[in-house]
Amino acid sequence: MKKDLGSAGELFPQSVFIVASYDENGVPNAMNVAWSGECTRNEIAINIGNHKTTENILAKGAFTVAPADRVHVVEADYFGMATGHKVNKAQASGLTFVKSQFVDAPVIEEFPLTMECKVKDVQNWGGEKRFIGEIVNTRVDDSILDDEGRVDFSKFEPIIYDSTRRIYRVVGEEVAGAWDAGKPLM
């Protein structure tokens, strides 16, 4: 038996992306952004409301995106709880923020994967901003790569947000091969 849940749209776990930016004075900030994702092979879309990060991205035209991992779940959650309008989240987190070599935004050294983005487009969506960022570089720690130089999610252990339970889960278990599992039905 199935049950109607109405217009609830938060049924699938969301990526936990940490978006980092600089303000007009060069002070780094980070925000946990749930409404985001890759929209093409070299573009990321993030939807955010009225936040310090919004102001920073508009001012600098750049941001970085680091998928949060199991090891840094505490800091990732903090970046979603605290506001950059009231506290210096970079300083309070104890993480290492360094300037990207490719865009005017910080990279958080402890996160094993970071996509460095320049703003390609800004759209207004019902009181929020949708930033389309062009990925100009992706930095990856060797520790999460396989023998062929690809990201190995079992080593990386990125987290996702399960909004129905308000918990974080870890990605990593392999269940089937893409472009392979469906062959028996061809």
Tab-separated table of C-alpha atoms in Angstrom:
chain	number	residue	atom	x	y	z
A	1	MET	CA	0.000	0.000	0.000
A	2	LYS	CA	1.212	3.510	-0.804
A	3	LYS	CA	0.536	6.725	1.069
A	4	ASP	CA	0.242	10.263	-0.352
A	5	LEU	CA	2.584	12.710	1.365
A	6	GLY	CA	1.414	15.829	-0.436
A	7	SER	CA	3.968	18.235	-1.845
A	8	ALA	CA	6.865	17.069	0.341
A	9	GLY	CA	9.909	17.357	-1.871
A	10	GLU	CA	12.645	16.461	0.579
A	11	LEU	CA	12.474	12.711	0.336
A	12	PHE	CA	15.848	12.010	-1.225
A	13	PRO	CA	19.107	12.587	0.657
A	14	GLN	CA	20.925	15.736	-0.429
A	15	SER	CA	24.622	16.315	-0.974
A	16	VAL	CA	26.326	18.203	1.828
A	17	PHE	CA	28.332	20.865	0.035
A	18	ILE	CA	30.487	23.299	1.960
A	19	VAL	CA	30.634	26.531	-0.030
A	20	ALA	CA	33.523	28.815	0.873
A	21	SER	CA	33.943	32.454	-0.083
A	22	TYR	CA	35.696	35.683	0.859
A	23	ASP	CA	33.998	38.882	1.913
A	24	GLU	CA	35.022	42.315	0.641
A	25	ASN	CA	37.808	42.441	3.281
A	26	GLY	CA	39.216	39.017	2.430
A	27	VAL	CA	37.732	37.283	5.491
A	28	PRO	CA	36.892	33.653	4.658
A	29	ASN	CA	33.481	32.149	5.326
A	30	ALA	CA	31.925	28.716	4.804
A	31	MET	CA	28.313	27.604	4.547
A	32	ASN	CA	26.636	24.199	4.440
A	33	VAL	CA	24.471	24.355	1.293
A	34	ALA	CA	21.842	21.653	0.759
A	35	TRP	CA	20.177	22.911	-2.410
A	36	SER	CA	23.021	22.371	-4.815
A	37	GLY	CA	24.596	19.970	-7.248
A	38	GLU	CA	26.506	19.477	-10.457
A	39	CYS	CA	24.328	20.569	-13.358
A	40	THR	CA	26.822	19.705	-16.117
A	41	ARG	CA	30.244	18.067	-16.109
A	42	ASN	CA	31.915	21.409	-15.395
A	43	GLU	CA	29.201	23.475	-13.685
A	44	ILE	CA	27.677	23.599	-10.225
A	45	ALA	CA	24.395	25.228	-9.229
A	46	ILE	CA	23.765	26.424	-5.684
A	47	ASN	CA	20.539	27.976	-4.403
A	48	ILE	CA	20.856	30.140	-1.301
A	49	GLY	CA	18.831	32.835	0.416
A	50	ASN	CA	20.003	35.939	2.240
A	51	HIS	CA	23.303	34.811	3.772
A	52	LYS	CA	26.808	36.147	4.240
A	53	THR	CA	27.853	33.666	1.548
A	54	THR	CA	25.367	35.233	-0.883
A	55	GLU	CA	26.891	38.667	-0.316
A	56	ASN	CA	30.419	37.283	-0.632
A	57	ILE	CA	29.788	35.477	-3.912
A	58	LEU	CA	28.102	38.540	-5.404
A	59	ALA	CA	31.073	40.693	-4.331
A	60	LYS	CA	33.857	38.350	-5.492
A	61	GLY	CA	32.277	36.417	-8.364
A	62	ALA	CA	33.778	33.178	-7.096
A	63	PHE	CA	33.333	30.356	-4.585
A	64	THR	CA	34.632	26.891	-3.800
A	65	VAL	CA	32.590	23.766	-3.145
A	66	ALA	CA	33.820	20.895	-0.996
A	67	PRO	CA	31.616	17.843	-0.474
A	68	ALA	CA	31.720	17.163	3.258
A	69	ASP	CA	33.092	13.816	4.416
A	70	ARG	CA	32.580	11.556	7.419
A	71	VAL	CA	35.714	12.856	9.164
A	72	HIS	CA	34.462	16.470	9.102
A	73	VAL	CA	30.761	16.019	9.894
A	74	VAL	CA	31.038	18.201	13.025
A	75	GLU	CA	32.517	21.148	11.120
A	76	ALA	CA	30.091	20.644	8.216
A	77	ASP	CA	27.105	20.750	10.542
A	78	TYR	CA	28.509	23.827	12.309
A	79	PHE	CA	28.831	25.629	8.951
A	80	GLY	CA	25.067	25.127	8.537
A	81	MET	CA	24.164	26.181	12.064
A	82	ALA	CA	26.200	29.352	12.591
A	83	THR	CA	25.821	32.548	10.612
A	84	GLY	CA	28.713	34.437	9.062
A	85	HIS	CA	26.851	37.660	9.864
A	86	LYS	CA	27.562	37.079	13.572
A	87	VAL	CA	30.697	34.920	13.850
A	88	ASN	CA	33.900	34.182	11.977
A	89	LYS	CA	33.054	30.579	11.107
A	90	ALA	CA	36.433	29.931	9.502
A	91	GLN	CA	38.258	30.862	12.685
A	92	ALA	CA	35.807	29.059	14.991
A	93	SER	CA	35.976	25.819	12.963
A	94	GLY	CA	39.730	25.403	13.441
A	95	LEU	CA	40.074	24.377	9.782
A	96	THR	CA	42.713	25.738	7.401
A	97	PHE	CA	41.452	28.221	4.784
A	98	VAL	CA	43.951	29.016	2.001
A	99	LYS	CA	43.563	31.153	-1.112
A	100	SER	CA	42.712	29.272	-4.292
A	101	GLN	CA	45.247	29.630	-7.082
A	102	PHE	CA	42.409	29.762	-9.635
A	103	VAL	CA	39.543	31.871	-8.197
A	104	ASP	CA	39.084	34.589	-5.570
A	105	ALA	CA	37.796	32.192	-2.918
A	106	PRO	CA	39.277	30.027	-0.162
A	107	VAL	CA	39.993	26.309	-0.218
A	108	ILE	CA	39.522	24.412	3.039
A	109	GLU	CA	42.599	22.197	3.185
A	110	GLU	CA	41.108	19.476	5.384
A	111	PHE	CA	38.336	18.582	2.917
A	112	PRO	CA	39.763	16.021	0.453
A	113	LEU	CA	37.973	17.325	-2.658
A	114	THR	CA	37.309	20.939	-3.638
A	115	MET	CA	35.855	22.388	-6.821
A	116	GLU	CA	37.014	25.945	-7.486
A	117	CYS	CA	34.342	27.950	-9.307
A	118	LYS	CA	33.882	31.305	-10.964
A	119	VAL	CA	30.356	32.665	-11.195
A	120	LYS	CA	28.953	32.119	-14.670
A	121	ASP	CA	25.372	33.233	-14.001
A	122	VAL	CA	23.197	34.588	-11.172
A	123	GLN	CA	19.448	34.004	-11.275
A	124	ASN	CA	16.680	35.161	-8.938
A	125	TRP	CA	14.441	32.332	-7.766
A	126	GLY	CA	11.606	33.271	-5.409
A	127	GLY	CA	13.679	35.398	-3.039
A	128	GLU	CA	16.786	33.264	-3.359
A	129	LYS	CA	19.799	33.407	-5.615
A	130	ARG	CA	20.819	30.598	-7.907
A	131	PHE	CA	24.510	30.767	-8.666
A	132	ILE	CA	25.825	28.797	-11.610
A	133	GLY	CA	29.535	28.285	-11.107
A	134	GLU	CA	31.963	27.155	-13.761
A	135	ILE	CA	34.400	24.648	-12.274
A	136	VAL	CA	37.834	25.917	-13.259
A	137	ASN	CA	39.812	23.464	-11.137
A	138	THR	CA	39.201	20.480	-8.882
A	139	ARG	CA	41.707	19.727	-6.119
A	140	VAL	CA	41.754	16.160	-4.819
A	141	ASP	CA	43.821	14.608	-2.072
A	142	ASP	CA	45.748	11.537	-3.255
A	143	SER	CA	44.363	9.554	-0.317
A	144	ILE	CA	40.894	9.304	-1.931
A	145	LEU	CA	42.041	8.309	-5.424
A	146	ASP	CA	42.091	4.787	-6.831
A	147	ASP	CA	44.954	3.285	-8.844
A	148	GLU	CA	43.613	4.906	-12.029
A	149	GLY	CA	43.419	8.410	-10.508
A	150	ARG	CA	39.632	8.441	-10.053
A	151	VAL	CA	37.841	9.474	-6.860
A	152	ASP	CA	37.068	6.368	-4.799
A	153	PHE	CA	33.963	7.088	-2.731
A	154	SER	CA	34.695	4.223	-0.337
A	155	LYS	CA	37.936	6.037	0.588
A	156	PHE	CA	36.381	9.515	0.427
A	157	GLU	CA	33.223	8.713	2.444
A	158	PRO	CA	31.211	11.822	1.516
A	159	ILE	CA	28.137	12.501	3.607
A	160	ILE	CA	24.586	13.223	2.500
A	161	TYR	CA	21.761	14.853	4.432
A	162	ASP	CA	18.654	12.748	5.030
A	163	SER	CA	16.047	15.469	5.565
A	164	THR	CA	13.285	13.025	6.515
A	165	ARG	CA	15.262	11.959	9.605
A	166	ARG	CA	17.477	15.081	10.010
A	167	ILE	CA	20.629	12.973	9.990
A	168	TYR	CA	23.774	12.598	7.919
A	169	ARG	CA	24.560	9.364	6.092
A	170	VAL	CA	27.736	8.140	4.406
A	171	VAL	CA	28.002	7.325	0.681
A	172	GLY	CA	30.211	4.481	-0.398
A	173	GLU	CA	28.610	1.080	-0.857
A	174	GLU	CA	28.685	-0.220	-4.428
A	175	VAL	CA	25.458	-1.930	-5.513
A	176	ALA	CA	25.852	-2.422	-9.278
A	177	GLY	CA	27.769	-1.280	-12.331
A	178	ALA	CA	26.323	1.611	-14.330
A	179	TRP	CA	25.662	0.791	-17.981
A	180	ASP	CA	25.953	-2.858	-16.914
A	181	ALA	CA	23.228	-3.766	-14.409
A	182	GLY	CA	20.438	-3.202	-16.971
A	183	LYS	CA	21.971	-5.338	-19.743
A	184	PRO	CA	19.746	-8.366	-19.010
A	185	LEU	CA	16.719	-6.248	-19.942
A	186	MET	CA	18.174	-5.080	-23.267
